[in-house]
Coordinates of C-alpha atoms in Angstrom, one line a residue:
Chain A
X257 CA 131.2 62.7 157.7
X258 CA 128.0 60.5 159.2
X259 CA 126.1 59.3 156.6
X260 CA 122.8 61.1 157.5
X261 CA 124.8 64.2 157.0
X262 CA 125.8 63.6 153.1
X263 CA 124.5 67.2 151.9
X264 CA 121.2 67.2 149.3
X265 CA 121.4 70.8 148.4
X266 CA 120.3 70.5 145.1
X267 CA 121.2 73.2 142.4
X268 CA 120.4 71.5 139.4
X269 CA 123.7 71.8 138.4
X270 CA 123.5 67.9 137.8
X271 CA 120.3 68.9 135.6
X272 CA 118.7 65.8 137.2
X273 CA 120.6 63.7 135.1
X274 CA 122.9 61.4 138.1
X275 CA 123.8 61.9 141.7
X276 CA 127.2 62.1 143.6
X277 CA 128.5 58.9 144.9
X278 CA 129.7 60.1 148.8
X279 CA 131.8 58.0 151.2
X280 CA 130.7 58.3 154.6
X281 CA 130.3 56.1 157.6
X282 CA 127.4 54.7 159.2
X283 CA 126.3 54.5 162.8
X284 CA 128.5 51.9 163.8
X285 CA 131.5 54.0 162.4
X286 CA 132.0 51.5 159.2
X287 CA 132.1 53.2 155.4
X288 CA 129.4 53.5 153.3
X289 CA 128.2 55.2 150.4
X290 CA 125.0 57.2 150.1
X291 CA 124.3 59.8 146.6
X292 CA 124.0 63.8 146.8
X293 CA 122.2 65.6 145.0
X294 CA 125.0 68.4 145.7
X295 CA 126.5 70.7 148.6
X296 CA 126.3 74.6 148.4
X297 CA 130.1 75.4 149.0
X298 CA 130.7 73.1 145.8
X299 CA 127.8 74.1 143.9
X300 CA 128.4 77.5 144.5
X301 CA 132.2 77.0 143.6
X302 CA 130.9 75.5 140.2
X303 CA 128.8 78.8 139.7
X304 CA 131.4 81.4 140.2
X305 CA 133.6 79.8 137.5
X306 CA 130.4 79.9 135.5
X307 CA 129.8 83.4 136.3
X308 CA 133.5 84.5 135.7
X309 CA 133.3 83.0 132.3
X310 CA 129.8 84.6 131.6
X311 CA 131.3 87.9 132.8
X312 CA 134.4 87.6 130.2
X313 CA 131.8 86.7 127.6
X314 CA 129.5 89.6 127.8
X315 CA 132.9 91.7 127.5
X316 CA 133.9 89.9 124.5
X317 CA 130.1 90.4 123.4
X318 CA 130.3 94.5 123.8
X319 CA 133.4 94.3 121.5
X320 CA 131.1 92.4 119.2
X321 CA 128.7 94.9 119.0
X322 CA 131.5 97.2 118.0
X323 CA 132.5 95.6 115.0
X324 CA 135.5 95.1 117.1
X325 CA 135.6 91.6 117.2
X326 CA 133.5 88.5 115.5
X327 CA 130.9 86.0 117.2
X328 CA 132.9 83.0 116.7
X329 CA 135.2 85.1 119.7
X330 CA 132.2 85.9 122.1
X331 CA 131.2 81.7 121.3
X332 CA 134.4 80.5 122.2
X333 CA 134.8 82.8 125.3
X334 CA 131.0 81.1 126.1
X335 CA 132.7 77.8 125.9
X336 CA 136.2 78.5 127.9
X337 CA 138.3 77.9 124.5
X338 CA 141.4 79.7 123.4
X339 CA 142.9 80.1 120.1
X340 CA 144.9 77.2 120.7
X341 CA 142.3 74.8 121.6
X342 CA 139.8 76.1 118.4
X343 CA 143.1 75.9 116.1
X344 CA 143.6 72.0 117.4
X345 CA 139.9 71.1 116.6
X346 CA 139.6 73.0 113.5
X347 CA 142.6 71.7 112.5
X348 CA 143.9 74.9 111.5
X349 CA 147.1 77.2 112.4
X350 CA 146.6 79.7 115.2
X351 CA 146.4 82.8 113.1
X352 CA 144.2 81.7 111.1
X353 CA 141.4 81.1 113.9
X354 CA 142.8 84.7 115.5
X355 CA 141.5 86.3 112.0
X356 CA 138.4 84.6 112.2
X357 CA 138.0 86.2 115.2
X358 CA 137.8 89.4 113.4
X359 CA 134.7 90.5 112.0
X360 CA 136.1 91.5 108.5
X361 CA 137.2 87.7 108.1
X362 CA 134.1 86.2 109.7
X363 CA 131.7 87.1 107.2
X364 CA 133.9 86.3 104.6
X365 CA 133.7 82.9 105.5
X366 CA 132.2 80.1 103.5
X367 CA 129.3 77.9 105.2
X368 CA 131.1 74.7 105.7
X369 CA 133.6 76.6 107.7
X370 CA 131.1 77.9 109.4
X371 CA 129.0 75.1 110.1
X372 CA 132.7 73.2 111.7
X373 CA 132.8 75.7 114.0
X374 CA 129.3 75.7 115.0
X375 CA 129.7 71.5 115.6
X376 CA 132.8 72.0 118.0
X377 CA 130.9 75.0 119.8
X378 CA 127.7 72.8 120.0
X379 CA 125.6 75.2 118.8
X380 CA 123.9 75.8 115.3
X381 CA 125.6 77.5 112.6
X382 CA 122.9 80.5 112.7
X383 CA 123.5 80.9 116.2
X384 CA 127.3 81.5 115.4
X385 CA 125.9 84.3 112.7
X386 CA 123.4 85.8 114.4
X387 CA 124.2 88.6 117.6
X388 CA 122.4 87.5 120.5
X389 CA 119.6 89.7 122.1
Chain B
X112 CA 125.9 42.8 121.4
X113 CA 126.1 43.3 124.8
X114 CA 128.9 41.8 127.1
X115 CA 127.5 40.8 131.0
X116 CA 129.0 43.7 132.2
X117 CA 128.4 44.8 135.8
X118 CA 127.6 48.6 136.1
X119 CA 128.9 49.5 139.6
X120 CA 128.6 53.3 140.6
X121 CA 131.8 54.6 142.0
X122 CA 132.8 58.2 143.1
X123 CA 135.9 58.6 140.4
X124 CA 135.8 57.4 137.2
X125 CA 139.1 55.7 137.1
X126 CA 138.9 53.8 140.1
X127 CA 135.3 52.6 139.1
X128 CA 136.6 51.5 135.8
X129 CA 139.4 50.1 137.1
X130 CA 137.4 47.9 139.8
X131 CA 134.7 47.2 137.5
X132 CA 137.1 45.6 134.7
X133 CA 138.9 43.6 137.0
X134 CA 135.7 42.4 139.0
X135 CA 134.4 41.4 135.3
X136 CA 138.2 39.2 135.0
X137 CA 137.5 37.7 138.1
X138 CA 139.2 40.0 140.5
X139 CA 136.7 40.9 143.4
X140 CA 137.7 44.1 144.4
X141 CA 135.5 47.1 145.0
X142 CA 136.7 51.0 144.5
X143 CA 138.6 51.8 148.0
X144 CA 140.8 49.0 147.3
X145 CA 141.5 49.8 144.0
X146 CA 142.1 53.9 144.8
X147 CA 144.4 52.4 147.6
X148 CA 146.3 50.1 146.0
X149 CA 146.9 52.2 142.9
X150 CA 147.8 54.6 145.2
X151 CA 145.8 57.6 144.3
X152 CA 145.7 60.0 147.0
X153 CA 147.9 62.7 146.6
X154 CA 147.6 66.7 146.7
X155 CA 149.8 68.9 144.5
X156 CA 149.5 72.5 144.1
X157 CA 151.2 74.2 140.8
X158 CA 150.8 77.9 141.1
X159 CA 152.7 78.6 137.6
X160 CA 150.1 76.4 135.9
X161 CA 146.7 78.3 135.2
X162 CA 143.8 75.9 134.9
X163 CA 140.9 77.7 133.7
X164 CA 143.0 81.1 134.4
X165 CA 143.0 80.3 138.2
X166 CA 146.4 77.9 139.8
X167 CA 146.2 73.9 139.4
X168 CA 145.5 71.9 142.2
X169 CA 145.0 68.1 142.6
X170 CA 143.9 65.9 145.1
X171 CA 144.7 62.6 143.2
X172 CA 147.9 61.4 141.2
X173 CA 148.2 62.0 137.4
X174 CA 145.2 60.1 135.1
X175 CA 145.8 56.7 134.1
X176 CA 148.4 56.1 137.1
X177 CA 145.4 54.5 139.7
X178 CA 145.0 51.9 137.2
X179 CA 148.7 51.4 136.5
X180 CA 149.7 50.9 139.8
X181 CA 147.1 48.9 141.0
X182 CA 147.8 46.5 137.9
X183 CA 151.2 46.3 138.5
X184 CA 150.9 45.9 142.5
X185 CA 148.0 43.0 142.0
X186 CA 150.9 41.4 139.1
X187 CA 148.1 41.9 136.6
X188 CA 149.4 43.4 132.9
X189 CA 147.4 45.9 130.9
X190 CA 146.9 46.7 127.3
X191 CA 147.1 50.0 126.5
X192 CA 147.4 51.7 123.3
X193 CA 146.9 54.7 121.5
X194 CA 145.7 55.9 118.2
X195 CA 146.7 58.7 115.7
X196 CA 143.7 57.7 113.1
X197 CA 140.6 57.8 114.7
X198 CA 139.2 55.3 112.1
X199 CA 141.3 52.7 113.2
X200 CA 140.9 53.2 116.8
X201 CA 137.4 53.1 116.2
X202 CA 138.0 49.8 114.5
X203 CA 139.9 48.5 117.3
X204 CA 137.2 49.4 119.9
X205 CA 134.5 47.2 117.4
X206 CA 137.4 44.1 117.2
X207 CA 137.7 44.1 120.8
X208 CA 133.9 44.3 121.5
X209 CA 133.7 40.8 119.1
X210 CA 136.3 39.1 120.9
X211 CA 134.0 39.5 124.4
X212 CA 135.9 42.4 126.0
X213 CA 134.8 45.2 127.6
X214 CA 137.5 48.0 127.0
X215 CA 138.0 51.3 129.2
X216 CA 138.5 54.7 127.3
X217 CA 140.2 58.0 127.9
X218 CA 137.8 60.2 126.7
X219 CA 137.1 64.2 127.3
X220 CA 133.8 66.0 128.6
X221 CA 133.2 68.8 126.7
X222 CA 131.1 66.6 124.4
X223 CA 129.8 64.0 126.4
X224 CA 126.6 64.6 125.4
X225 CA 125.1 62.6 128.3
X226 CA 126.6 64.5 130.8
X227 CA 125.5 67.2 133.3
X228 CA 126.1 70.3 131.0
X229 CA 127.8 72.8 133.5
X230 CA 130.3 69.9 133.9
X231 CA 131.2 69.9 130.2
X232 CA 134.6 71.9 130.9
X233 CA 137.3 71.2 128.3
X234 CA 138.6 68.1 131.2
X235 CA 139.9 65.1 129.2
X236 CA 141.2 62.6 131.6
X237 CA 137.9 60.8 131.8
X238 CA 137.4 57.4 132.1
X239 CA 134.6 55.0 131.0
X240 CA 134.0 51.3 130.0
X241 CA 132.1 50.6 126.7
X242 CA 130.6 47.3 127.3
X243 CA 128.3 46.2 124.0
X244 CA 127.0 48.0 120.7
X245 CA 123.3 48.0 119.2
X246 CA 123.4 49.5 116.1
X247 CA 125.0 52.5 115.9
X248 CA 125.0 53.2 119.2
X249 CA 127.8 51.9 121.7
X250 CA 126.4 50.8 125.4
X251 CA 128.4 52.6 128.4
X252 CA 129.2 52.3 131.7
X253 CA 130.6 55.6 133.0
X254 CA 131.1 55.2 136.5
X255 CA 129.9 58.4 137.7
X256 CA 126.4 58.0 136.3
X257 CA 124.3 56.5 138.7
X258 CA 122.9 54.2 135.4
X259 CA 124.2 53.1 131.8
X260 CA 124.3 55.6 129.1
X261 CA 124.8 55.2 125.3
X262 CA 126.6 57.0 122.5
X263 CA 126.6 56.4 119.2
X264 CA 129.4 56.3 116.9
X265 CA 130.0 60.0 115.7
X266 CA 129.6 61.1 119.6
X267 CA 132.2 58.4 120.6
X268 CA 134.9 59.5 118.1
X269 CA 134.5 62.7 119.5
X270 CA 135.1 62.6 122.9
X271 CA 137.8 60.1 122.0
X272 CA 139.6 62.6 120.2
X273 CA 138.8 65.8 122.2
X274 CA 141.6 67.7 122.2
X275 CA 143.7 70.0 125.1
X276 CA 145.8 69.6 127.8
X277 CA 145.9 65.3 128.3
X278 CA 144.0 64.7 125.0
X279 CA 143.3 61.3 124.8
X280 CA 144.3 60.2 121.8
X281 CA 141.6 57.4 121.7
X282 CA 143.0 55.8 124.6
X283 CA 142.0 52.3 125.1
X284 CA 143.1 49.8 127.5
X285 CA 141.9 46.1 129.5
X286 CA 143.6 43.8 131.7
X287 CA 145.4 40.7 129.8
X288 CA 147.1 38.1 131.7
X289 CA 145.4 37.7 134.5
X290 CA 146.7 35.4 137.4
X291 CA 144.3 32.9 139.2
X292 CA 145.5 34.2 142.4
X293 CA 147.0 37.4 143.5
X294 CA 148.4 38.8 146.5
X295 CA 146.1 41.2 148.4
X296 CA 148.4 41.7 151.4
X297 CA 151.3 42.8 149.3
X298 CA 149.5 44.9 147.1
X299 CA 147.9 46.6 149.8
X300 CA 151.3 47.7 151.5
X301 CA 152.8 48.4 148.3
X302 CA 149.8 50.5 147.8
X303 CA 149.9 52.3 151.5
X304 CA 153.4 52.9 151.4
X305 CA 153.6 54.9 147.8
X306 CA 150.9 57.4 149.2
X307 CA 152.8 57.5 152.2
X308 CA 156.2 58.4 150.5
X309 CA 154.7 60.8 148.3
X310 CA 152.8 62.5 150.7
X311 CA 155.7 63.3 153.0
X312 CA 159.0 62.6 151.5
X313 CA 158.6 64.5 147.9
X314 CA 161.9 67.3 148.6
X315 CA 160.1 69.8 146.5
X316 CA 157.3 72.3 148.0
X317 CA 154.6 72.0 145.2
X318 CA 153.6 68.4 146.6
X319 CA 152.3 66.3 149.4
X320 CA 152.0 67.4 152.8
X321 CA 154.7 70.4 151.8
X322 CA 151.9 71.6 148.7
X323 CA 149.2 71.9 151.4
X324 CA 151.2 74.2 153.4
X325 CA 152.8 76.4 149.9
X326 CA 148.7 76.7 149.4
X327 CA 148.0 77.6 152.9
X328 CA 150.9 80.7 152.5
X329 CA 149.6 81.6 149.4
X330 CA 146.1 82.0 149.9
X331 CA 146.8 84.4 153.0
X332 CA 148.4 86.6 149.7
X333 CA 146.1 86.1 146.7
X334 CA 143.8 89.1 148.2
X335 CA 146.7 91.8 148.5
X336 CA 148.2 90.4 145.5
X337 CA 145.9 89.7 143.3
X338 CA 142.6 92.0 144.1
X339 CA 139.2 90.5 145.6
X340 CA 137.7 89.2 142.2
X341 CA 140.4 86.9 141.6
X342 CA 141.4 86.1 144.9
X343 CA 137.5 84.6 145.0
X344 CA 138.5 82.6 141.9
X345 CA 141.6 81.2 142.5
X346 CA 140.2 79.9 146.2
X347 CA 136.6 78.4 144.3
X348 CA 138.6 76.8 141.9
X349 CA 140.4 74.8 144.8
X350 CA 137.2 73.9 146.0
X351 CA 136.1 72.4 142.5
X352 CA 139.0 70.7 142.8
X353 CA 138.4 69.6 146.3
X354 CA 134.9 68.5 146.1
X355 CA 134.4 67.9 142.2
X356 CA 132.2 64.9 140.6
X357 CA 134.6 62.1 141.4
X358 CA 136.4 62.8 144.9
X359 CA 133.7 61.3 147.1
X360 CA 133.7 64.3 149.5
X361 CA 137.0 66.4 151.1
X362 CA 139.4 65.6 148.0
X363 CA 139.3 61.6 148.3
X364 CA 140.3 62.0 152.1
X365 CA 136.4 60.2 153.1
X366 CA 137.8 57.1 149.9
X367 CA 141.0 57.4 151.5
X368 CA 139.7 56.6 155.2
X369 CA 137.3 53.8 153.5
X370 CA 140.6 52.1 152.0
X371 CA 142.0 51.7 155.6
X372 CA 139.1 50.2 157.0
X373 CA 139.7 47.9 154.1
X374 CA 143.0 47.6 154.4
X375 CA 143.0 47.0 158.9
X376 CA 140.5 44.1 157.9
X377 CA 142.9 42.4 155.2
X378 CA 146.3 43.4 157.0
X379 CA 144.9 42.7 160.5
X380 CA 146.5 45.5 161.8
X381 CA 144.1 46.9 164.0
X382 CA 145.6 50.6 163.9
X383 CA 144.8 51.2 160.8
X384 CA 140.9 51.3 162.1
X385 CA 142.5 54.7 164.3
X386 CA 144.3 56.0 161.0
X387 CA 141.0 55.7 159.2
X388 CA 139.3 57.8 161.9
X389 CA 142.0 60.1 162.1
X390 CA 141.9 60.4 158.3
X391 CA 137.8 61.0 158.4
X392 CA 138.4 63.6 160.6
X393 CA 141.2 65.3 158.5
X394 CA 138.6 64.9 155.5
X395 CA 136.0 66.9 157.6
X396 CA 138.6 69.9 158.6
X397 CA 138.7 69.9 154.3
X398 CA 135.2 70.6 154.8
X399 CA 135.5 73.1 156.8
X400 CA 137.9 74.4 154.8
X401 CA 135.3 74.7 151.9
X402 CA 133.1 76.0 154.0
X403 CA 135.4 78.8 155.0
X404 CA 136.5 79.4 151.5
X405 CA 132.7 79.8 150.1
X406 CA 131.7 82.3 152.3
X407 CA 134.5 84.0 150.3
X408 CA 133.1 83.7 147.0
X409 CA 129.8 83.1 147.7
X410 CA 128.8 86.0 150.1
X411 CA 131.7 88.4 148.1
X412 CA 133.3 88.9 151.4
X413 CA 136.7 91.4 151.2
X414 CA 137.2 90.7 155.1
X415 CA 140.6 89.6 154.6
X416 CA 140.6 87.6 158.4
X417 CA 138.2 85.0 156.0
X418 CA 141.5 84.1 153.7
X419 CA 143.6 83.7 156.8
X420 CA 141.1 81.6 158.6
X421 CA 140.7 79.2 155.4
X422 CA 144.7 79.0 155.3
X423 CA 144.4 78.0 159.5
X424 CA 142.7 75.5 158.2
X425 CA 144.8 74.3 156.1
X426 CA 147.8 74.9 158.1
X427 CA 146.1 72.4 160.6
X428 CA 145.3 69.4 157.6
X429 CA 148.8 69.6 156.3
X430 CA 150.0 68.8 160.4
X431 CA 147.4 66.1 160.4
X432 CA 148.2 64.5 157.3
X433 CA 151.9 64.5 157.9
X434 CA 151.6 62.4 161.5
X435 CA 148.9 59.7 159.7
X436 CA 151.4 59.1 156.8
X437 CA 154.2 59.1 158.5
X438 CA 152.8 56.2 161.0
X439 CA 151.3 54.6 158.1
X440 CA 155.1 54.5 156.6
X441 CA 156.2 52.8 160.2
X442 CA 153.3 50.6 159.8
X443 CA 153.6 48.7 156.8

């Protein structure tokens, strides 16, 4: 890659916040670096994951609205965790993170619980109560 | 406190903590050198392991090896520890910031709060150097931001102890020991020849040269075998791997090809100028190669010629790769 071909296609996947450092050489054929702001085959890689996991989520989310299944799923789903993962943070056994999962033991649960929960899904403890629109 | 630390931006994380420790002991080297020497290119493809539901690939060696070898190949030892109570790694990190040392840190994404959030994945074989603390708030130099950040104390136990596949454990680690001279020339073949080996002489199929061409055969299957939707998934999850924060461009081929340039320069072996254009070119075919795959996922196309054209591709790289290290191998 020449370095006045490092790709700017910007899809604020980087929120603005750095750029990609890109090798690339310059027009004597010796390396370089130059930044990118990003390039659409890997930006749009990055957003079918992002998509996939969206997708799963809203599923989760219609089992919600059942009364089939608790928030704290559809939240972790948002945040591509499994049981195990959540039961290693929470420092709690798997089945007791699959109940929680359940509606029935979900609103059973105290605050502080809650509010642990809420701090390792990096939302606030009334998003985790309250169904999204 | 803040330790004259010199923030230089690198594509990977572990190769710019790595060169930016040892430049701060001294050690002048910049991150091709480093990524060569610690011998970091690599490709593996592990189709029974699901990474985000989708098969692992990697471009690179295992986390924490760049640094290893590239210690042990410039004779320089390391300190490297890990913690079961956070409080006392946390202690450690202050203790070592008195003394006048900037430490580097294992640490995960998923709340690194000063990161890009649709990269905040549940990755944990990050790497940054904490460098001074002001208050409550440590100074950082992660090597993938263009500038410092900062974290402060609760945030930093956090992503020290994130937990998952290669939790960190609150990972710390600096050089100790190191020599007033070192051996550039040996460490650079030493370097050159373990990416050669592994790239070509692993007997298994999931690796090297041999992993590149398993992909290629299995991508011209996922459609049939596995339907259209996750067919698109498993090939874009190659591509993150491929051209993720961190690679430089074509999965470290582009650092790779820099390294040689590097390395014809300190070896005087004029060929390796050639291998490094050879290797630029390989990196743009994995270019292509994302290319290809993305109008896959991107455009939702079910033409399966696309998967067999992507695998061409790759059929092609794996060819490519195999004559470069195997003259490398002769070479040095």
């Amino acid at each position: 890659m020449k370095k006045e071909n490092i790709p700017q296609d910007d899809a604020k996947l980087l929120e603005g916040k750095t750029r990609d450092l890109c090798y690339a050489v310059d027009e004597n054929g010796n390396y370089t670096t130059g930044l990118s702001t990003g390039w659409d085959p890997k930006n749009a890689a990055l957003q079918h994951s992002l998509d996939y996991f969206n997708e799963r989520a809203e599923k989760v989310l219609e089992k919600v609205r059942a009364g089939k299944q608790s928030l704290l799923a559809y939240q972790m789903e948002r945040r591509y965790m499994d049981v195990s993962l959540m039961a290693d943070y929470m420092e709690l056994t798997k089945r007791t993170v699959k109940r929680h999962m359940r509606p029935k033991y979900f609103d059973a649960l105290d605050e502080e619980t809650v509010a642990r929960y809420a701090e390792i899904l990096r939302i606030d403890p009334e998003e985790l109560k309250k169904l999204p629109e | 406190m803040k330790l004259d630390f010199e923030h230089r931006q690198s594509a990977h994380c572990e190769n710019g903590v790595s060169a930016n420790l040892l430049k701060y002991y001294g050690i002048d080297v910049n991150e091709p050198l480093v990524f060569g020497i610690g011998a970091g290119l690599f490709f593996s493809y592990l189709p029974f392991i699901k990474v985000n539901h989708a098969p692992g690939s990697a471009f690179r060696t295992m986390p924490g090896l760049v640094f290893k070898r590239a210690a042990k190949n410039l004779g320089i030892q390391i300190f490297r520890k890990k913690y079961r109570s956070a409080e006392k790694a946390m202690r450690d990190l202050d203790k070592s910031l008195e003394q006048g040392l900037p430490v580097g840190l294992q640490v995960g994404v998923f709340h690194l709060t000063y990161f890009p959030d649709p990269y905040r994945f549940h990755f944990n074989a990050h790497n940054l150097v904490v460098y001074g603390k002001e208050g409550d708030e440590y100074l950082i130099s992660d090597p993938v931001m263009e500038t410092t950040t900062r974290l402060t104390r609760a945030e930093m136990k956090r992503v020290r102890f994130a937990k998952g596949i290669f939790s960190p454990k609150g990972q710390m680690y600096h050089p100790v020991n190191v020599p007033d001279s070192f051996d550039l020339k040996t460490a650079v073949r030493k370097g050159i020849k373990r990416t050669a080996k592994d790239m070509t002489k692993i007997p298994i199929p999931f690796f090297g040269v041999k992993g590149i061409r398993f992909l290629a055969k299995d991508i011209r299957k996922w459609q049939k075998k596995h339907g259209d939707k996750k067919a698109a998934l498993y090939l874009a999850a190659v591509v993150r791997m491929q051209e993720e924060i961190g690679t430089g461009g074509a999965g470290f081929r582009f650092l790779y090809a820099a390294f040689l340039q590097e390395a014809a320069k300190i070896l005087q072996i004029d060929e390796l100028n050639e291998l490094s254009t050879q290797m630029t070119q390989v990196g743009d075919l994995w270019r292509e190669f994302a290319l290809a795959a993305s109008r896959i996922y991107k455009d939702r196309s079910k033409d399966p010629k696309g998967y067999d054209s992507a695998a061409d591709l790759l059929v092609e790289i794996a060819a490519r790769e195999e004559k470069i290290f195997t003259r490398l191998l002769k070479l040095v």
